[in-house]
C-alpha positions as a Python dict, from the first residue, in 0.01 Angstrom:
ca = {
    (1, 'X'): (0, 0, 0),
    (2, 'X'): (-71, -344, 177),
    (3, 'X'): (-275, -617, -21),
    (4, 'X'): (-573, -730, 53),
    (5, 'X'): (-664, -1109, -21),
    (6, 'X'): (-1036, -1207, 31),
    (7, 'X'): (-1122, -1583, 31),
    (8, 'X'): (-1490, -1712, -28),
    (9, 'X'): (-1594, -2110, 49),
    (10, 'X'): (-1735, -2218, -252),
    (11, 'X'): (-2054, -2262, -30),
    (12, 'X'): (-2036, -1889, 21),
    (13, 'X'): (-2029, -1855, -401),
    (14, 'X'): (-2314, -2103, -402),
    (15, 'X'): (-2479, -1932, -173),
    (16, 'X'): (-2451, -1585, -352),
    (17, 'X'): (-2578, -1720, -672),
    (18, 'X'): (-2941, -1841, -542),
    (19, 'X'): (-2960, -1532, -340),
    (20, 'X'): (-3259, -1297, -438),
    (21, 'X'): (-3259, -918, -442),
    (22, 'X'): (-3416, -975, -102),
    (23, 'X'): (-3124, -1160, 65),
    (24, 'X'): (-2906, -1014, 329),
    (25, 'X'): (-2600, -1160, 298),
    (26, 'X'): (-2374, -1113, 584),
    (27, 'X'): (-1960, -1116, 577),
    (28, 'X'): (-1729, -1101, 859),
    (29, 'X'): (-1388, -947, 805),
    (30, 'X'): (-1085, -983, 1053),
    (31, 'X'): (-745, -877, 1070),
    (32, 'X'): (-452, -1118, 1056),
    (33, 'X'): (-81, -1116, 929),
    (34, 'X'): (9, -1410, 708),
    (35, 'X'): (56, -1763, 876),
    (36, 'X'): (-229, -1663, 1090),
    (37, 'X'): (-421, -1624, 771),
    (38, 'X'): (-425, -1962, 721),
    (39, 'X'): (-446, -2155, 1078),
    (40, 'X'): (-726, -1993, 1213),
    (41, 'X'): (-863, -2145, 1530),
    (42, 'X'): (-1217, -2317, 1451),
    (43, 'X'): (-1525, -2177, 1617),
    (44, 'X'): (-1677, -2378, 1886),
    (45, 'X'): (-2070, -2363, 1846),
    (46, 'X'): (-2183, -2279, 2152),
    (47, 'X'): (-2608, -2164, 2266),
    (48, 'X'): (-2905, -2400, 2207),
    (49, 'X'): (-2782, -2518, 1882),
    (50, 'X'): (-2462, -2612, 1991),
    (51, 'X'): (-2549, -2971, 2016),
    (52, 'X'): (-2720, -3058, 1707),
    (53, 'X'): (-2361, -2908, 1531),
    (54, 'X'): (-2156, -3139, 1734),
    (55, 'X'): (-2359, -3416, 1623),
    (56, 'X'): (-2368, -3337, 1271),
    (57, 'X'): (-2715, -3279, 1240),
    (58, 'X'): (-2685, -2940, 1108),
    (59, 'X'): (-2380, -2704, 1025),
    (60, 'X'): (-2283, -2375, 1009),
    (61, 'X'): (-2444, -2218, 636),
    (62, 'X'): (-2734, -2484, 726),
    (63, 'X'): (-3072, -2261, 599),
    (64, 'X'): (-3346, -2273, 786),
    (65, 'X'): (-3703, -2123, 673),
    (66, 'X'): (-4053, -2120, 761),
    (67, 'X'): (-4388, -2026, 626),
    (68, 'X'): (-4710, -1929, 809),
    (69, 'X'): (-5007, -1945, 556),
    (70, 'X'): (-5212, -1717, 709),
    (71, 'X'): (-5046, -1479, 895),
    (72, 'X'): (-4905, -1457, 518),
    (73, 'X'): (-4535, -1426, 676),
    (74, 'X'): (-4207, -1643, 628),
    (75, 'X'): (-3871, -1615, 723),
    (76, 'X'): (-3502, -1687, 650),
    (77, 'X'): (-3209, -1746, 885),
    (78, 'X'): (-2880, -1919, 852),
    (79, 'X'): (-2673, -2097, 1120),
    (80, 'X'): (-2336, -1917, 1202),
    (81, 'X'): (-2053, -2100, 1283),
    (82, 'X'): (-2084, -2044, 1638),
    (83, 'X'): (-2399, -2176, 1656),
    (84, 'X'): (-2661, -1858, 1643),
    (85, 'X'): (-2891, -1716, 1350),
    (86, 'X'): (-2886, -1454, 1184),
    (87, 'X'): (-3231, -1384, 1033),
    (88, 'X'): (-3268, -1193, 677),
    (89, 'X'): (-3314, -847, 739),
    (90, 'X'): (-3204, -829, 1040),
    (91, 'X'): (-2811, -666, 1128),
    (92, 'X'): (-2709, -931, 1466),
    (93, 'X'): (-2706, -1258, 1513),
    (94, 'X'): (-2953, -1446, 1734),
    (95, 'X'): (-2875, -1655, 2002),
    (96, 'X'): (-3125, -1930, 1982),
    (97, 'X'): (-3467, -2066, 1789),
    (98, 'X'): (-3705, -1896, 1940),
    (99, 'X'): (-3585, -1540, 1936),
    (100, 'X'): (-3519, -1574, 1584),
    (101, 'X'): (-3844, -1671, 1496),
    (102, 'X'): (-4006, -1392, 1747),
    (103, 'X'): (-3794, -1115, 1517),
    (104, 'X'): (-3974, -1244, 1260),
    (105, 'X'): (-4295, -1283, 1404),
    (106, 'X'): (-4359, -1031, 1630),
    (107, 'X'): (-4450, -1294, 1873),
    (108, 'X'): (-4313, -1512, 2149),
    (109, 'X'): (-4273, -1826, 1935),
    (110, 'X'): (-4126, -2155, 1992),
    (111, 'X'): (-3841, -2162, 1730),
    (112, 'X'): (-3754, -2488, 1762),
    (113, 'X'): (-4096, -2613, 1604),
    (114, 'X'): (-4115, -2313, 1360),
    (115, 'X'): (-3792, -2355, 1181),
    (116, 'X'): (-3741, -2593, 905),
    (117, 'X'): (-3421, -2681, 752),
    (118, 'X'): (-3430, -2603, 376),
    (119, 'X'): (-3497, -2858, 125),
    (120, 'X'): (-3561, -3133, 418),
    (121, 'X'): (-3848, -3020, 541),
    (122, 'X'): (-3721, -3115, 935),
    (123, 'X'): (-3805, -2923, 1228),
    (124, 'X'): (-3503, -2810, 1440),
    (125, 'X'): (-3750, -2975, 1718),
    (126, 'X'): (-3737, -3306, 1493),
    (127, 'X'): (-3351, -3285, 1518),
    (128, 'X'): (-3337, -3255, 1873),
    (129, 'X'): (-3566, -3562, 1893),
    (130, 'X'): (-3351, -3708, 1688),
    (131, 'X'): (-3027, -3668, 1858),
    (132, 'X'): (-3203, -3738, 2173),
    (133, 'X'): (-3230, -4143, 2074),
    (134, 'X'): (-2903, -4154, 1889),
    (135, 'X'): (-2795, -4095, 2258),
    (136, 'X'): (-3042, -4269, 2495),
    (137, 'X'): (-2953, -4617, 2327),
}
């Protein structure tokens, strides 16, 4: 019988431990044989987001969340690796803001003003300004 070895981040423990009962946590499995185990290519980030990651600004786990008073509706998503959401409750990935925050909504949205990153309070939008005049000067 082969073995199988799992290995969680200790952000992916973290993670686990301040999820609710109405988290979705999401785990991707893939096959390898030894060495390869262990020098696995990095992910490019790659979409809308793609920038912001290169610059630091956010990173893959990053939380995002939003809250709309009186539509009485919030949401969840964290950043993948590769640069897209995926959104509690929902099984794929999305490839940018804005259809994130429409999955959620219901509504054609602009994501980049709707999302928040957790415990920063930040705008994705705010981000993007952001890197915009690290770059112009």
């Amino acid at each position: 019988m082969p073995t199988l070895n799992i290995n969680f981040d200790p952000a992916v423990i973290a993670h686990l431990l301040k999820a609710s009962g109405d988290d979705t946590v999401h785990v991707t499995l893939s096959l390898s044989t030894g060495a390869q185990a262990s020098s696995s290519s990095p992910v490019t980030p790659h979409g809308p987001l793609a920038e912001l990651m290169q610059a630091d600004l956010i990173k893959a786990g990053t939380v995002l969340t939003f809250h709309q008073r009186r539509a009485k509706r919030s949401g969840r998503a964290v950043v993948t690796a590769d640069g897209q959401l995926i959104v509690d409750g929902h099984a794929s990935p999305f490839p940018s803001p804005s259809k994130a925050a429409e999955a959620v909504t219901g509504n054609v949205i602009n994501g980049w003003t709707l999302w928040h990153v957790e415990g920063v309070g930040r705008t994705l939008d705010d981000l993007r300004r952001e890197l915009e005049s690290r770059t112009s000067q």
